[in-house]
mmCIF file of C-alpha atoms (C1' of nucleotides) in Angstrom:
data_model
loop_
_atom_site.group_PDB
_atom_site.id
_atom_site.type_symbol
_atom_site.label_atom_id
_atom_site.label_comp_id
_atom_site.label_asym_id
_atom_site.label_seq_id
_atom_site.Cartn_x
_atom_site.Cartn_y
_atom_site.Cartn_z
ATOM 1 C CA UNK F 1 19.118 -15.331 -33.322
ATOM 2 C CA UNK F 2 16.274 -13.642 -31.612
ATOM 3 C CA UNK F 3 16.842 -11.274 -28.572
ATOM 4 C CA UNK F 4 14.517 -11.442 -25.401
ATOM 5 C CA UNK F 5 14.163 -8.189 -23.700
ATOM 6 C CA UNK F 6 12.491 -7.738 -20.439
ATOM 7 C CA UNK F 7 11.268 -4.118 -19.886
ATOM 8 C CA UNK F 8 10.565 -3.674 -16.092
ATOM 9 C CA UNK F 9 9.046 -0.603 -14.650
ATOM 10 C CA UNK F 10 6.510 0.703 -12.179
ATOM 11 C CA UNK F 11 2.979 1.194 -12.719
ATOM 12 C CA UNK F 12 2.859 4.609 -14.682
ATOM 13 C CA UNK F 13 6.369 4.608 -15.361
ATOM 14 C CA UNK F 14 5.566 4.557 -19.189
ATOM 15 C CA UNK F 15 6.652 1.062 -20.277
ATOM 16 C CA UNK F 16 3.913 0.820 -22.816
ATOM 17 C CA UNK F 17 5.069 3.571 -24.869
ATOM 18 C CA UNK F 18 8.673 2.788 -24.695
ATOM 19 C CA UNK F 19 7.984 -0.902 -25.350
ATOM 20 C CA UNK F 20 6.121 -0.070 -28.589
ATOM 21 C CA UNK F 21 8.667 2.323 -30.111
ATOM 22 C CA UNK F 22 11.128 0.004 -29.074
ATOM 23 C CA UNK F 23 9.419 -2.977 -30.670
ATOM 24 C CA UNK F 24 9.495 -0.917 -33.769
ATOM 25 C CA UNK F 25 13.060 -0.038 -33.675
ATOM 26 C CA UNK F 26 14.070 -3.881 -33.057
ATOM 27 C CA UNK F 27 11.390 -5.228 -35.354
ATOM 28 C CA UNK F 28 9.988 -7.072 -32.167
ATOM 29 C CA UNK F 29 6.890 -8.450 -30.846
ATOM 30 C CA UNK F 30 5.558 -7.769 -27.431
ATOM 31 C CA UNK F 31 4.573 -10.380 -24.677
ATOM 32 C CA UNK F 32 2.405 -8.919 -21.944
ATOM 33 C CA UNK F 33 3.213 -9.783 -18.386
ATOM 34 C CA UNK F 34 0.549 -7.665 -16.748
ATOM 35 C CA UNK F 35 -2.159 -9.680 -14.971
ATOM 36 C CA UNK F 36 -4.889 -6.954 -15.294
ATOM 37 C CA UNK F 37 -4.152 -6.264 -19.019
ATOM 38 C CA UNK F 38 -4.870 -9.784 -19.775
ATOM 39 C CA UNK F 39 -8.667 -9.397 -18.815
ATOM 40 C CA UNK F 40 -11.045 -8.160 -21.691
ATOM 41 C CA UNK F 41 -13.698 -5.278 -20.553
ATOM 42 C CA UNK F 42 -11.456 -3.579 -18.074
ATOM 43 C CA UNK F 43 -9.513 -0.764 -20.094
ATOM 44 C CA UNK F 44 -9.599 2.790 -18.774
ATOM 45 C CA UNK F 45 -8.861 1.620 -15.173
ATOM 46 C CA UNK F 46 -6.085 -0.677 -16.121
ATOM 47 C CA UNK F 47 -4.678 1.550 -18.920
ATOM 48 C CA UNK F 48 -5.131 -1.071 -21.447
ATOM 49 C CA UNK F 49 -2.751 -0.630 -24.444
ATOM 50 C CA UNK F 50 -5.075 0.251 -27.397
ATOM 51 C CA UNK F 51 -5.107 -1.129 -30.668
ATOM 52 C CA UNK F 52 -3.893 2.327 -32.068
ATOM 53 C CA UNK F 53 -1.108 2.484 -29.551
ATOM 54 C CA UNK F 54 0.034 -0.730 -30.559
ATOM 55 C CA UNK F 55 0.846 0.834 -34.077
ATOM 56 C CA UNK F 56 1.093 -2.632 -35.797
ATOM 57 C CA UNK F 57 3.141 -4.329 -33.420
ATOM 58 C CA UNK F 58 1.974 -7.727 -32.440
ATOM 59 C CA UNK F 59 1.020 -8.222 -28.739
ATOM 60 C CA UNK F 60 0.342 -11.463 -27.325
ATOM 61 C CA UNK F 61 -1.452 -12.482 -24.043
ATOM 62 C CA UNK F 62 -3.273 -9.014 -23.603
ATOM 63 C CA UNK F 63 -6.866 -8.613 -23.707
ATOM 64 C CA UNK F 64 -8.336 -12.217 -23.989
ATOM 65 C CA UNK F 65 -9.479 -13.238 -20.720
ATOM 66 C CA UNK F 66 -13.013 -12.976 -19.572
ATOM 67 C CA UNK F 67 -13.491 -11.356 -16.236
ATOM 68 C CA UNK F 68 -14.897 -14.440 -14.956
ATOM 69 C CA UNK F 69 -12.551 -16.697 -16.282
ATOM 70 C CA UNK F 70 -9.777 -18.735 -14.397
ATOM 71 C CA UNK F 71 -6.292 -18.356 -15.367
ATOM 72 C CA UNK F 72 -3.384 -19.001 -13.041
ATOM 73 C CA UNK F 73 0.151 -18.465 -13.255
ATOM 74 C CA UNK F 74 0.602 -21.892 -14.459
ATOM 75 C CA UNK F 75 -1.461 -21.511 -17.712
ATOM 76 C CA UNK F 76 0.402 -17.965 -18.066
ATOM 77 C CA UNK F 77 3.833 -19.845 -17.752
ATOM 78 C CA UNK F 78 2.616 -22.384 -20.347
ATOM 79 C CA UNK F 79 1.053 -20.106 -22.917
ATOM 80 C CA UNK F 80 3.760 -17.900 -22.569
ATOM 81 C CA UNK F 81 6.650 -20.254 -23.308
ATOM 82 C CA UNK F 82 4.786 -21.758 -26.282
ATOM 83 C CA UNK F 83 4.667 -18.247 -27.594
ATOM 84 C CA UNK F 84 8.376 -17.540 -26.662
ATOM 85 C CA UNK F 85 9.342 -20.904 -28.428
ATOM 86 C CA UNK F 86 7.809 -20.239 -31.536
ATOM 87 C CA UNK F 87 9.049 -16.499 -31.805
ATOM 88 C CA UNK F 88 12.482 -17.772 -31.124
ATOM 89 C CA UNK F 89 11.968 -20.511 -33.716
ATOM 90 C CA UNK F 90 11.137 -17.909 -36.304
ATOM 91 C CA UNK F 91 14.221 -15.578 -35.216
ATOM 92 C CA UNK F 92 11.974 -12.956 -34.052
ATOM 93 C CA UNK F 93 12.888 -10.387 -31.221
ATOM 94 C CA UNK F 94 10.725 -10.352 -28.177
ATOM 95 C CA UNK F 95 10.043 -7.652 -25.565
ATOM 96 C CA UNK F 96 8.226 -8.769 -22.390
ATOM 97 C CA UNK F 97 6.748 -5.968 -20.409
ATOM 98 C CA UNK F 98 4.013 -5.579 -17.856
ATOM 99 C CA UNK F 99 3.988 -5.020 -14.030
ATOM 100 C CA UNK F 100 3.500 -8.678 -12.826
ATOM 101 C CA UNK F 101 6.908 -9.635 -11.621
ATOM 102 C CA UNK F 102 6.103 -13.155 -10.526
ATOM 103 C CA UNK F 103 4.566 -13.936 -14.080
ATOM 104 C CA UNK F 104 7.773 -12.804 -15.550
ATOM 105 C CA UNK F 105 9.869 -15.050 -13.182
ATOM 106 C CA UNK F 106 7.370 -17.950 -13.864
ATOM 107 C CA UNK F 107 7.859 -17.462 -17.787
ATOM 108 C CA UNK F 108 11.568 -17.265 -17.917
ATOM 109 C CA UNK F 109 12.916 -19.098 -14.799
ATOM 110 C CA UNK F 110 12.727 -22.666 -13.775
ATOM 111 C CA UNK F 111 9.628 -22.655 -11.822
ATOM 112 C CA UNK F 112 8.049 -25.893 -11.235
ATOM 113 C CA UNK F 113 4.644 -25.260 -11.328
ATOM 114 C CA UNK F 114 1.799 -27.861 -11.248
ATOM 115 C CA UNK F 115 -1.393 -27.739 -12.983
ATOM 116 C CA UNK F 116 -4.515 -27.408 -11.073
ATOM 117 C CA UNK F 117 -2.896 -26.490 -7.901
ATOM 118 C CA UNK F 118 -6.109 -24.915 -6.240
ATOM 119 C CA UNK F 119 -6.449 -23.948 -2.802
ATOM 120 C CA UNK F 120 -9.111 -26.574 -1.602
ATOM 121 C CA UNK F 121 -9.011 -26.042 2.040
ATOM 122 C CA UNK F 122 -9.027 -22.829 4.024
ATOM 123 C CA UNK F 123 -8.133 -24.107 7.377
ATOM 124 C CA UNK F 124 -10.787 -21.942 8.815
ATOM 125 C CA UNK F 125 -10.981 -23.717 12.109
ATOM 126 C CA UNK F 126 -7.277 -23.170 12.767
ATOM 127 C CA UNK F 127 -5.533 -20.265 14.340
ATOM 128 C CA UNK F 128 -2.705 -18.590 12.787
ATOM 129 C CA UNK F 129 -0.339 -20.112 15.318
ATOM 130 C CA UNK F 130 -1.896 -23.494 14.658
ATOM 131 C CA UNK F 131 -1.371 -22.989 10.777
ATOM 132 C CA UNK F 132 2.212 -21.800 11.538
ATOM 133 C CA UNK F 133 3.060 -25.049 13.652
ATOM 134 C CA UNK F 134 1.646 -27.450 10.805
ATOM 135 C CA UNK F 135 3.893 -25.690 8.279
ATOM 136 C CA UNK F 136 6.787 -25.783 10.701
ATOM 137 C CA UNK F 137 6.500 -29.641 10.991
ATOM 138 C CA UNK F 138 6.426 -30.000 7.219
ATOM 139 C CA UNK F 139 9.173 -27.659 6.679
ATOM 140 C CA UNK F 140 11.193 -26.084 9.675
ATOM 141 C CA UNK F 141 13.274 -23.747 7.265
ATOM 142 C CA UNK F 142 10.156 -21.898 5.935
ATOM 143 C CA UNK F 143 10.135 -18.147 6.172
ATOM 144 C CA UNK F 144 6.470 -17.422 6.150
ATOM 145 C CA UNK F 145 5.306 -15.452 8.848
ATOM 146 C CA UNK F 146 2.749 -16.406 11.485
ATOM 147 C CA UNK F 147 0.393 -13.520 10.696
ATOM 148 C CA UNK F 148 0.673 -14.275 6.736
ATOM 149 C CA UNK F 149 -2.232 -16.573 6.788
ATOM 150 C CA UNK F 150 -2.910 -16.271 3.223
ATOM 151 C CA UNK F 151 0.495 -17.928 2.558
ATOM 152 C CA UNK F 152 0.454 -20.557 5.291
ATOM 153 C CA UNK F 153 -2.761 -21.756 3.647
ATOM 154 C CA UNK F 154 -1.270 -21.719 0.369
ATOM 155 C CA UNK F 155 1.752 -23.677 1.641
ATOM 156 C CA UNK F 156 -0.255 -26.297 3.147
ATOM 157 C CA UNK F 157 -2.582 -26.695 0.026
ATOM 158 C CA UNK F 158 0.432 -26.838 -1.992
ATOM 159 C CA UNK F 159 1.957 -29.617 0.019
ATOM 160 C CA UNK F 160 -1.092 -31.755 0.002
ATOM 161 C CA UNK F 161 -1.792 -31.389 -3.646
ATOM 162 C CA UNK F 162 1.976 -32.133 -4.488
ATOM 163 C CA UNK F 163 3.673 -33.864 -1.655
ATOM 164 C CA UNK F 164 6.522 -30.942 -1.974
ATOM 165 C CA UNK F 165 7.502 -28.684 0.820
ATOM 166 C CA UNK F 166 8.605 -25.913 -1.433
ATOM 167 C CA UNK F 167 10.537 -23.268 -0.149
ATOM 168 C CA UNK F 168 12.011 -20.918 -2.737
ATOM 169 C CA UNK F 169 14.462 -23.484 -3.981
ATOM 170 C CA UNK F 170 16.099 -23.794 -7.478
ATOM 171 C CA UNK F 171 14.010 -20.791 -8.754
ATOM 172 C CA UNK F 172 16.727 -18.619 -9.863
ATOM 173 C CA UNK F 173 18.235 -20.608 -12.930
ATOM 174 C CA UNK F 174 16.937 -18.796 -16.016
ATOM 175 C CA UNK F 175 15.851 -20.931 -18.981
ATOM 176 C CA UNK F 176 15.745 -18.244 -21.542
ATOM 177 C CA UNK F 177 18.661 -16.031 -22.129
ATOM 178 C CA UNK F 178 17.007 -12.363 -21.361
ATOM 179 C CA UNK F 179 18.149 -8.758 -20.923
ATOM 180 C CA UNK F 180 16.575 -6.799 -18.074
ATOM 181 C CA UNK F 181 15.995 -3.282 -18.410
ATOM 182 C CA UNK F 182 14.487 -1.331 -15.412
ATOM 183 C CA UNK F 183 13.078 2.200 -16.145
ATOM 184 C CA UNK F 184 14.403 4.250 -13.302
ATOM 185 C CA UNK F 185 11.825 7.010 -12.365
ATOM 186 C CA UNK F 186 12.314 9.303 -9.129
ATOM 187 C CA UNK F 187 9.815 8.600 -6.641
ATOM 188 C CA UNK F 188 8.284 12.276 -6.760
ATOM 189 C CA UNK F 189 7.873 12.360 -10.611
ATOM 190 C CA UNK F 190 6.328 8.799 -10.519
ATOM 191 C CA UNK F 191 3.828 9.740 -7.783
ATOM 192 C CA UNK F 192 2.833 12.854 -9.936
ATOM 193 C CA UNK F 193 2.373 10.729 -12.989
ATOM 194 C CA UNK F 194 0.230 8.237 -11.005
ATOM 195 C CA UNK F 195 -2.124 11.137 -9.583
ATOM 196 C CA UNK F 196 -2.614 12.989 -12.873
ATOM 197 C CA UNK F 197 -3.221 9.607 -14.538
ATOM 198 C CA UNK F 198 -5.989 8.557 -12.104
ATOM 199 C CA UNK F 199 -7.434 12.027 -12.757
ATOM 200 C CA UNK F 200 -7.396 11.267 -16.503
ATOM 201 C CA UNK F 201 -8.965 8.018 -15.954
ATOM 202 C CA UNK F 202 -11.739 9.778 -14.332
ATOM 203 C CA UNK F 203 -12.268 12.331 -17.080
ATOM 204 C CA UNK F 204 -12.258 9.694 -19.547
ATOM 205 C CA UNK F 205 -14.962 7.701 -18.174
ATOM 206 C CA UNK F 206 -13.728 5.136 -15.752
ATOM 207 C CA UNK F 207 -16.932 5.864 -13.396
ATOM 208 C CA UNK F 208 -19.255 4.650 -16.295
ATOM 209 C CA UNK F 209 -16.915 1.760 -17.303
ATOM 210 C CA UNK F 210 -16.490 0.455 -13.652
ATOM 211 C CA UNK F 211 -20.406 0.945 -12.983
ATOM 212 C CA UNK F 212 -21.358 -1.395 -16.120
ATOM 213 C CA UNK F 213 -19.039 -3.839 -14.981
ATOM 214 C CA UNK F 214 -20.102 -3.432 -11.186
ATOM 215 C CA UNK F 215 -23.512 -4.428 -12.290
ATOM 216 C CA UNK F 216 -22.263 -7.724 -13.572
ATOM 217 C CA UNK F 217 -20.736 -8.626 -10.015
ATOM 218 C CA UNK F 218 -17.459 -9.990 -11.316
ATOM 219 C CA UNK F 219 -15.236 -11.149 -8.382
ATOM 220 C CA UNK F 220 -11.934 -10.142 -9.644
ATOM 221 C CA UNK F 221 -13.131 -6.372 -9.875
ATOM 222 C CA UNK F 222 -12.751 -6.316 -5.941
ATOM 223 C CA UNK F 223 -9.024 -6.924 -6.507
ATOM 224 C CA UNK F 224 -8.229 -4.465 -9.388
ATOM 225 C CA UNK F 225 -7.222 -1.099 -8.419
ATOM 226 C CA UNK F 226 -9.518 1.632 -9.795
ATOM 227 C CA UNK F 227 -12.585 -0.888 -9.476
ATOM 228 C CA UNK F 228 -12.350 -2.008 -5.984
ATOM 229 C CA UNK F 229 -12.454 1.350 -4.719
ATOM 230 C CA UNK F 230 -15.146 2.662 -7.191
ATOM 231 C CA UNK F 231 -17.183 -0.322 -6.217
ATOM 232 C CA UNK F 232 -17.151 0.961 -2.641
ATOM 233 C CA UNK F 233 -18.531 4.184 -3.954
ATOM 234 C CA UNK F 234 -21.100 2.529 -5.718
ATOM 235 C CA UNK F 235 -22.139 0.838 -2.719
ATOM 236 C CA UNK F 236 -22.413 4.073 -0.837
ATOM 237 C CA UNK F 237 -19.571 3.007 1.668
ATOM 238 C CA UNK F 238 -17.414 6.079 0.619
ATOM 239 C CA UNK F 239 -17.792 9.131 -1.257
ATOM 240 C CA UNK F 240 -16.379 9.753 -4.785
ATOM 241 C CA UNK F 241 -13.692 12.005 -3.878
ATOM 242 C CA UNK F 242 -12.446 9.359 -1.006
ATOM 243 C CA UNK F 243 -12.778 6.574 -3.762
ATOM 244 C CA UNK F 244 -10.251 9.056 -6.232
ATOM 245 C CA UNK F 245 -7.914 9.547 -3.193
ATOM 246 C CA UNK F 246 -7.838 5.735 -2.444
ATOM 247 C CA UNK F 247 -7.013 4.962 -5.991
ATOM 248 C CA UNK F 248 -4.196 7.024 -6.035
ATOM 249 C CA UNK F 249 -3.242 5.860 -2.830
ATOM 250 C CA UNK F 250 -3.219 2.352 -3.658
ATOM 251 C CA UNK F 251 -1.324 2.805 -6.651
ATOM 252 C CA UNK F 252 1.431 4.483 -5.166
ATOM 253 C CA UNK F 253 1.543 1.758 -2.732
ATOM 254 C CA UNK F 254 1.514 -0.912 -5.559
ATOM 255 C CA UNK F 255 4.324 1.060 -7.374
ATOM 256 C CA UNK F 256 6.442 1.078 -4.313
ATOM 257 C CA UNK F 257 6.112 -2.719 -3.777
ATOM 258 C CA UNK F 258 6.777 -3.380 -7.463
ATOM 259 C CA UNK F 259 10.181 -1.391 -7.086
ATOM 260 C CA UNK F 260 11.358 -3.434 -4.043
ATOM 261 C CA UNK F 261 10.007 -6.643 -5.819
ATOM 262 C CA UNK F 262 11.843 -5.990 -9.253
ATOM 263 C CA UNK F 263 15.090 -5.051 -7.450
ATOM 264 C CA UNK F 264 14.960 -8.175 -5.364
ATOM 265 C CA UNK F 265 14.252 -10.780 -7.716
ATOM 266 C CA UNK F 266 16.083 -9.785 -10.942
ATOM 267 C CA UNK F 267 19.600 -9.405 -9.900
ATOM 268 C CA UNK F 268 21.099 -8.556 -13.578
ATOM 269 C CA UNK F 269 18.849 -5.441 -14.172
ATOM 270 C CA UNK F 270 20.385 -2.770 -15.985
ATOM 271 C CA UNK F 271 18.832 0.668 -14.818
ATOM 272 C CA UNK F 272 17.887 3.057 -17.470
ATOM 273 C CA UNK F 273 17.096 6.623 -16.196
ATOM 274 C CA UNK F 274 14.297 8.062 -18.114
ATOM 275 C CA UNK F 275 14.004 11.592 -19.341
ATOM 276 C CA UNK F 276 10.244 12.143 -20.325
ATOM 277 C CA UNK F 277 11.407 15.107 -22.554
ATOM 278 C CA UNK F 278 13.400 12.655 -24.482
ATOM 279 C CA UNK F 279 11.999 9.260 -24.611
ATOM 280 C CA UNK F 280 13.819 8.523 -28.103
ATOM 281 C CA UNK F 281 17.138 8.574 -26.047
ATOM 282 C CA UNK F 282 15.852 5.941 -23.638
ATOM 283 C CA UNK F 283 14.951 3.911 -26.554
ATOM 284 C CA UNK F 284 18.274 4.533 -28.254
ATOM 285 C CA UNK F 285 19.893 3.607 -24.964
ATOM 286 C CA UNK F 286 18.185 0.360 -24.779
ATOM 287 C CA UNK F 287 18.829 -0.537 -28.268
ATOM 288 C CA UNK F 288 22.542 0.069 -28.123
ATOM 289 C CA UNK F 289 23.171 -1.824 -25.052
ATOM 290 C CA UNK F 290 21.091 -4.958 -26.439
ATOM 291 C CA UNK F 291 23.105 -5.088 -29.510
ATOM 292 C "C1'" G N 1 -20.412 40.242 27.226
ATOM 293 C "C1'" G N 2 -21.797 35.584 29.591
ATOM 294 C "C1'" A N 3 -21.880 29.964 30.007
ATOM 295 C "C1'" G N 4 -20.178 25.088 28.310
ATOM 296 C "C1'" C N 5 -17.043 21.782 25.360
ATOM 297 C "C1'" C N 6 -12.279 21.102 23.154
ATOM 298 C "C1'" G N 7 -6.889 21.423 21.842
ATOM 299 C "C1'" U N 8 -2.282 14.408 22.345
ATOM 300 C "C1'" A N 9 2.730 12.546 15.723
ATOM 301 C "C1'" G N 10 0.654 14.364 8.834
ATOM 302 C "C1'" C N 11 -4.795 12.641 9.727
ATOM 303 C "C1'" C N 12 -8.244 9.803 13.387
ATOM 304 C "C1'" A N 13 -7.857 8.595 18.363
ATOM 305 C "C1'" A N 14 -7.080 6.077 24.002
ATOM 306 C "C1'" G N 15 -5.270 7.530 28.247
ATOM 307 C "C1'" C N 16 -8.170 11.349 33.285
ATOM 308 C "C1'" G N 17 -1.767 11.508 38.827
ATOM 309 C "C1'" G N 18 3.027 7.160 38.419
ATOM 310 C "C1'" U N 19 6.586 8.348 33.296
ATOM 311 C "C1'" A N 20 2.399 8.312 25.954
ATOM 312 C "C1'" A N 21 -2.465 2.088 23.417
ATOM 313 C "C1'" G N 22 -4.273 1.739 18.667
ATOM 314 C "C1'" G N 23 -5.712 2.833 13.372
ATOM 315 C "C1'" C N 24 -4.846 5.165 8.771
ATOM 316 C "C1'" A N 25 -0.964 7.628 6.143
ATOM 317 C "C1'" U N 26 4.441 7.983 5.407
ATOM 318 C "C1'" A N 27 9.170 5.691 4.829
ATOM 319 C "C1'" G N 28 11.910 0.846 4.586
ATOM 320 C "C1'" G N 29 11.609 -4.239 3.487
ATOM 321 C "C1'" U N 30 9.805 -9.802 2.692
ATOM 322 C "C1'" C N 31 7.874 -12.993 -1.584
ATOM 323 C "C1'" U N 32 6.937 -19.850 -6.103
ATOM 324 C "C1'" G N 33 0.517 -20.323 -7.470
ATOM 325 C "C1'" C N 34 -6.624 -15.598 -6.634
ATOM 326 C "C1'" A N 35 0.293 -11.270 -6.822
ATOM 327 C "C1'" A N 36 -2.953 -4.249 -8.750
ATOM 328 C "C1'" C N 37 -2.412 -10.126 -3.216
ATOM 329 C "C1'" A N 38 -0.677 -10.957 1.605
ATOM 330 C "C1'" C N 39 2.872 -10.026 5.442
ATOM 331 C "C1'" C N 40 6.900 -7.562 8.339
ATOM 332 C "C1'" U N 41 9.550 -3.065 10.635
ATOM 333 C "C1'" U N 42 8.865 2.367 11.430
ATOM 334 C "C1'" G N 43 7.568 7.983 14.929
ATOM 335 C "C1'" A N 44 5.514 12.223 19.565
ATOM 336 C "C1'" U N 45 6.706 13.917 25.478
ATOM 337 C "C1'" C N 46 0.598 15.503 24.978
ATOM 338 C "C1'" G N 47 -1.591 24.399 22.280
ATOM 339 C "C1'" C N 48 1.751 27.941 25.431
ATOM 340 C "C1'" C N 49 3.010 29.911 30.459
ATOM 341 C "C1'" G N 50 3.136 29.381 35.587
ATOM 342 C "C1'" G N 51 1.499 26.691 40.021
ATOM 343 C "C1'" U N 52 0.232 22.213 43.355
ATOM 344 C "C1'" U N 53 2.958 17.336 43.964
ATOM 345 C "C1'" C N 54 8.147 12.834 45.494
ATOM 346 C "C1'" A N 55 5.794 12.370 40.673
ATOM 347 C "C1'" A N 56 1.093 15.959 35.658
ATOM 348 C "C1'" A N 57 -1.036 14.678 29.095
ATOM 349 C "C1'" U N 58 -3.960 14.060 33.258
ATOM 350 C "C1'" C N 59 -5.446 18.752 39.156
ATOM 351 C "C1'" C N 60 -5.405 24.505 39.771
ATOM 352 C "C1'" G N 61 -4.628 29.581 37.249
ATOM 353 C "C1'" G N 62 -3.630 32.735 33.189
ATOM 354 C "C1'" C N 63 -2.987 33.161 27.818
ATOM 355 C "C1'" C N 64 -3.922 31.596 22.616
ATOM 356 C "C1'" G N 65 -6.912 28.997 19.290
ATOM 357 C "C1'" G N 66 -11.269 26.039 17.795
ATOM 358 C "C1'" C N 67 -16.488 24.690 18.239
ATOM 359 C "C1'" U N 68 -21.591 25.202 20.653
ATOM 360 C "C1'" C N 69 -25.191 27.758 23.160
ATOM 361 C "C1'" C N 70 -27.125 32.338 25.593
ATOM 362 C "C1'" U N 71 -28.023 37.939 25.924
#
RNA sequence: GGAGCCGUAGCCAAGCGGUAAGGCAUAGGUCUGCAACACCUUGAUCGCCGGUUCAAAUCCGGCCGGCUCCU
């Protein structure tokens, strides 16, 4: 019977290396669950796992999307489950790793997602208060904050597309049996790693990579850390120094959000303390605990 | 040596006599669809000393520190 291991960890925690070494040990294959790693043409800024780093381990759902291609969490759920089912059928162990927790949830839990559930109406003529009132009428138990316009709009679109007033119900039943591991790294160490990683990205040519893509005007690039800040620099809105500091800061903030979200969403997590001087120990710990 | 301006939380900054706006950062948190998103919560007694006043970050004097100009 194949095992499913979910390797959680903040950006910069070292998931990639651990996942590949673990895959070798478990004879497993890897499904990527990081939204930005799915895109082609961005590599330095997203720390895309290179072919060399993969070291012969089969990876799925990585480096396959065009930057202007639409791909929703619904698509991911579908594609991911197909792959997962095939691997299970063939008795192959699988490791799921990546920073997009919501994608992992949608993949492994009973999330009812509907195809083509697009945001058709932005409700630009309504104030936050008016939007909130509309949402309250449809579902008085919703916990969406008045100021969270993006979520309010999404709720209303969702309702009109599906007729469902979804509020976080029935989403915590797992469909697949999986073990969750969280690479626990002390805040100060993680932040140092993040800061030096950004410096390394710059030294490895991130500016050139970003500039090339900047000229092609892909909209997603204004949402991806590393590219959105450099875009501001290319537009002469900030200096290079400011852009670099912003990249570091935004990455740290993202890591912080990941931490709260992982801990909040996945209740059966096993925490693994990471010692960077001895990563083999971590791999061994996970390996033994997964048997 | 003289003249002027300035000194408010880690940073930026409002207030100009009635008991410290706001923004950013930090920290904590929320979360079913563009999720590396969006949102919530979070702090000081105002350079120091003295004076005036019922009351001073706000007025006066001295000192310290910074900036600009003049000789």
